[in-house]
Short mmCIF file of C-alpha atoms in Angstrom, two decimals:
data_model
loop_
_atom_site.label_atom_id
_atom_site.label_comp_id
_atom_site.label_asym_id
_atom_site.label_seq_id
_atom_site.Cartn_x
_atom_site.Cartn_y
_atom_site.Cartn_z
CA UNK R 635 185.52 251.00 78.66
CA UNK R 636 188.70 249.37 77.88
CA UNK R 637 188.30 246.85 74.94
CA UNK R 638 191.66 247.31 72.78
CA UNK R 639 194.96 245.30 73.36
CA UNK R 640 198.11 246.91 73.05
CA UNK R 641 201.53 244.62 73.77
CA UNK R 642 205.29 245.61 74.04
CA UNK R 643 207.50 242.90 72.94
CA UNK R 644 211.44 242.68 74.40
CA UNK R 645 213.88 242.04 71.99
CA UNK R 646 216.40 241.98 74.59
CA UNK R 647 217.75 245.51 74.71
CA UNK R 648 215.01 246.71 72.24
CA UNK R 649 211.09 246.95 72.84
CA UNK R 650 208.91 246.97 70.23
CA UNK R 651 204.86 248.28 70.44
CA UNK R 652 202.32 246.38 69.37
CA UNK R 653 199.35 247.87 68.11
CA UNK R 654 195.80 246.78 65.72
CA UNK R 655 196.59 246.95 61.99
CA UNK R 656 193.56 249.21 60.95
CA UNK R 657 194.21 251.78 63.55
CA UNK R 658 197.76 252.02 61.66
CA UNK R 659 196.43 251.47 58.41
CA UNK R 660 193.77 254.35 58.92
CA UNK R 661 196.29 256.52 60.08
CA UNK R 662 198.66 256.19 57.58
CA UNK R 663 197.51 254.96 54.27
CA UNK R 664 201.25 253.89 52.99
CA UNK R 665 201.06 251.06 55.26
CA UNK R 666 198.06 249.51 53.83
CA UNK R 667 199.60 249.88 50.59
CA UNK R 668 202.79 248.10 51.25
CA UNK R 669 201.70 245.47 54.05
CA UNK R 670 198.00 245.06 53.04
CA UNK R 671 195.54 244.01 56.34
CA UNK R 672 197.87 242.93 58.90
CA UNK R 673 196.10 241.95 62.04
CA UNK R 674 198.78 243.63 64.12
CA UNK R 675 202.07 245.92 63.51
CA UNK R 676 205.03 245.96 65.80
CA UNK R 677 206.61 249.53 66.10
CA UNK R 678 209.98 250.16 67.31
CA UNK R 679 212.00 253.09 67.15
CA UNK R 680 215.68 253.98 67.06
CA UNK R 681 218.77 255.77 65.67
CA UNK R 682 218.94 255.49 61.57
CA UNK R 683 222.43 254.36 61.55
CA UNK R 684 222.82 251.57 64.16
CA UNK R 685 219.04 250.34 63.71
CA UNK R 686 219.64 249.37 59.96
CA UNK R 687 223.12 248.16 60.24
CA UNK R 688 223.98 244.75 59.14
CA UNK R 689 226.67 244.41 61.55
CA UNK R 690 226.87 246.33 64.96
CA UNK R 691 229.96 247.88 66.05
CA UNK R 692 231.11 250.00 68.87
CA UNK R 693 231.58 252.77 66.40
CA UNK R 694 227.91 252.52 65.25
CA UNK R 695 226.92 252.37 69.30
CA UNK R 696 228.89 255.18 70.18
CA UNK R 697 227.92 257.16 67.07
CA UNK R 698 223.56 256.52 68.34
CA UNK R 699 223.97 257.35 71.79
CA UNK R 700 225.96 261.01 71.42
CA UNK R 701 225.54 262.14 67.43
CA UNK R 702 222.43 260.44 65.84
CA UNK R 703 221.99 261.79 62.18
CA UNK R 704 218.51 261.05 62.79
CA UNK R 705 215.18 258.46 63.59
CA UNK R 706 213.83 255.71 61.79
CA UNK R 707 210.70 253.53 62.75
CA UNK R 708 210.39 249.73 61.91
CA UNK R 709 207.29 248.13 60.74
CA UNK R 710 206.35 244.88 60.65
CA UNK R 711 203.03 243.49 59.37
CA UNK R 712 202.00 240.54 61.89
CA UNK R 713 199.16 238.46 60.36
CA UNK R 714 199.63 235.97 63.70
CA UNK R 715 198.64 237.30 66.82
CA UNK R 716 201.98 238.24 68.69
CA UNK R 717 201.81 235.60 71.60
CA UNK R 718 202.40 233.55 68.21
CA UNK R 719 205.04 235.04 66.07
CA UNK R 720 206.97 236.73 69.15
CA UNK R 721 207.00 232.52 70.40
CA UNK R 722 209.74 232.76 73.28
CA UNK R 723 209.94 236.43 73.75
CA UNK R 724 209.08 238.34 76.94
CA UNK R 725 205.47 240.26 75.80
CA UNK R 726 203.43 242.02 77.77
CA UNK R 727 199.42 243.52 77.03
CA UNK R 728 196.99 245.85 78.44
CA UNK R 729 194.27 246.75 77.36
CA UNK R 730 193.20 251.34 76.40
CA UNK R 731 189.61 252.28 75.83
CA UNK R 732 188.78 253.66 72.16
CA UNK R 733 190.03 257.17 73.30
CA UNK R 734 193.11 255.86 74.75
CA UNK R 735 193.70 254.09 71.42
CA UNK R 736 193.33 256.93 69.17
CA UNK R 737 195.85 259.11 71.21
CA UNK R 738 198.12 256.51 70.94
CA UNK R 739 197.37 256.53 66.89
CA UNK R 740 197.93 260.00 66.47
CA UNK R 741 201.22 259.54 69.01
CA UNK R 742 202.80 257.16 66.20
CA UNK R 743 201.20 258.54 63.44
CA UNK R 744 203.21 261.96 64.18
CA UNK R 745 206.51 259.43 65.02
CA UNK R 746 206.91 259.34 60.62
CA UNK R 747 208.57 261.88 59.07
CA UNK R 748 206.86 263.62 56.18
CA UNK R 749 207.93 264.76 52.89
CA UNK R 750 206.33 268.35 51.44
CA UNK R 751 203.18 266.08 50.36
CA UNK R 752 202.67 264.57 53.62
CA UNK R 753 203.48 261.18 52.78
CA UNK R 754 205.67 259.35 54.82
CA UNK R 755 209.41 259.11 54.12
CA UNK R 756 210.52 255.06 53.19
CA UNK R 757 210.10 252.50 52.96
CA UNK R 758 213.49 250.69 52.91
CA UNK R 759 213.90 247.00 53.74
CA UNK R 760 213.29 245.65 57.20
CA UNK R 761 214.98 243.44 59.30
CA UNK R 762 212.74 240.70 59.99
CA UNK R 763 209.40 239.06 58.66
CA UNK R 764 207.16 241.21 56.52
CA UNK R 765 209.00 245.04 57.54
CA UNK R 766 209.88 247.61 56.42
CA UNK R 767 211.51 250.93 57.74
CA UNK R 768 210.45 254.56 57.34
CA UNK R 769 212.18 257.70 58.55
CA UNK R 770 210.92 258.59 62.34
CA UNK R 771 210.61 262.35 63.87
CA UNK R 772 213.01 262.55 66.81
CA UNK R 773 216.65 262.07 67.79
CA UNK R 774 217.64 259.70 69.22
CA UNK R 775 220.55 259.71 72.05
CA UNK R 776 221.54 258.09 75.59
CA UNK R 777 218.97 259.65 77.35
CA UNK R 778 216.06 259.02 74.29
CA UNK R 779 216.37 255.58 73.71
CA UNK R 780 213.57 253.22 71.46
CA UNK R 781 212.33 251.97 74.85
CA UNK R 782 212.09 255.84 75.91
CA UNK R 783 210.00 256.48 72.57
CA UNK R 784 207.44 252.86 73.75
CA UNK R 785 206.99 254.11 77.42
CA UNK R 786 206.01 257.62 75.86
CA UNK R 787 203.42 256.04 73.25
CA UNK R 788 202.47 254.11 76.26
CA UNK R 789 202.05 257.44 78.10
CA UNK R 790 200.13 258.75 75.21
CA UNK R 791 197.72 256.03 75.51
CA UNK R 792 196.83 256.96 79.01
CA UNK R 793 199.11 254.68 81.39
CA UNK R 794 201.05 256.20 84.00
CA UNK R 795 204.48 255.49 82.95
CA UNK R 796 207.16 258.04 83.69
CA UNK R 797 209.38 257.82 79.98
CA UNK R 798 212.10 259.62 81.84
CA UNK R 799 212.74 256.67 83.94
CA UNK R 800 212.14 254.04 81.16
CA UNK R 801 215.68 253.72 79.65
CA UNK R 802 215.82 249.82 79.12
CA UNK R 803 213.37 247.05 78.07
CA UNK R 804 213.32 245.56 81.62
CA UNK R 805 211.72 248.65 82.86
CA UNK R 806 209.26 249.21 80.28
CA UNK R 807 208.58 245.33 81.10
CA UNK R 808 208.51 245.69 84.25
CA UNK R 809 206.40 248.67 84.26
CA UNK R 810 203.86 246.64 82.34
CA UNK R 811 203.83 243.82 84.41
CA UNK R 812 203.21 245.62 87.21
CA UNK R 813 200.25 247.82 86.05
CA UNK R 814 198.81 245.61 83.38
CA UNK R 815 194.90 247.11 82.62
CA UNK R 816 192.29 244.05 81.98
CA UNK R 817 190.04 244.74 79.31
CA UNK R 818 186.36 245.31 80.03
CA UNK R 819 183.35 243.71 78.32
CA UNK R 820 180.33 245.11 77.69
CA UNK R 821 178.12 244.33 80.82
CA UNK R 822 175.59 242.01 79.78
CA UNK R 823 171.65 242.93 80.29
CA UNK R 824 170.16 239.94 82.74
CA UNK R 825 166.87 241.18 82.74
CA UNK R 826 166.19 239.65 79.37
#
């Protein structure tokens, strides 16, 4: 049965994935120590350089798509739900069954690089709201982009996305548009 949300938010040329606070939080205690009990976390992924950069040049562009020195995640801590704080932004939901969810916790879970302890690497300051960023598992390059990484934590959650055909936000949109999953509700018992 399908009963847990899950949204992608466009940023534009960016997607970010939406996912319940305590499944984060249980995977990966940091969190609850730095945000506390978020209802929500948006997760996006991207190269280190360009994705913290105060100011975006071609250089910087160049530099993610063909020699990323690495992956970084951003976290932010959403205490509204996203329809809410994301006001004006193209977001799309479905809806994965508890198994479904937990493959897509381990999927991010294992998207934070560890040090020798197993903690994750960060946290340095975010971008926006309550965030923070960490350092991610992955490169990053043309052809494994942050909307690449979403359609492959999608994937991991059971949808049927291809990620080697998700290279921008509007397809990753799209894709969800198309295929959104309805969550299911516990049938009720009418013989009482």
């Amino acid at each position: 049965m399908r009963g847990h949300t899950v949204s992608v938010v466009s940023h534009g040329w960016h997607t970010g994935l939406i996912i319940p606070g305590p499944v984060l939080n249980r995977a990966i205690p940091e969190l609850r120590a730095r945000f506390g009990d978020p209802a929500h976390y948006e997760v996006g992924w991207g190269d280190k350089g360009f994705y913290q950069a105060q100011e975006i040049t071609s250089g910087l562009t160049l530099r993610a798509m063909f020699q990323s020195e690495g992956a970084v995640l951003h976290i932010v801590a959403l205490s509204d739900p996203p329809e809410t704080y994301f006001r004006g932004e193209p977001l799309r939901s479905t809806c994965v069954s508890d198994q479904e969810l937990k493959s897509l916790e381990t999927f991010v879970a294992n998207s934070f690089s560890r040090d020798r302890d197993g903690a994750v690497a960060g946290p340095r300051a975010g971008i926006y709201g309550d965030s923070a960023f960490y350092d991610g598992e992955g490169r990053y390059h043309l052809f494994n982009t942050c909307n690449k990484w979403t359609a492959k934590a999608l994937r991991s959650a059971g949808l049927e996305i291809r990620p080697m055909l998700k290279l921008t936000a509007g397809s990753v949109m799209g894709y969800l548009e198309r295929h959104r999953r309805s969550c299911a509700t516990e049938p009720r018992d009418e013989s009482r």
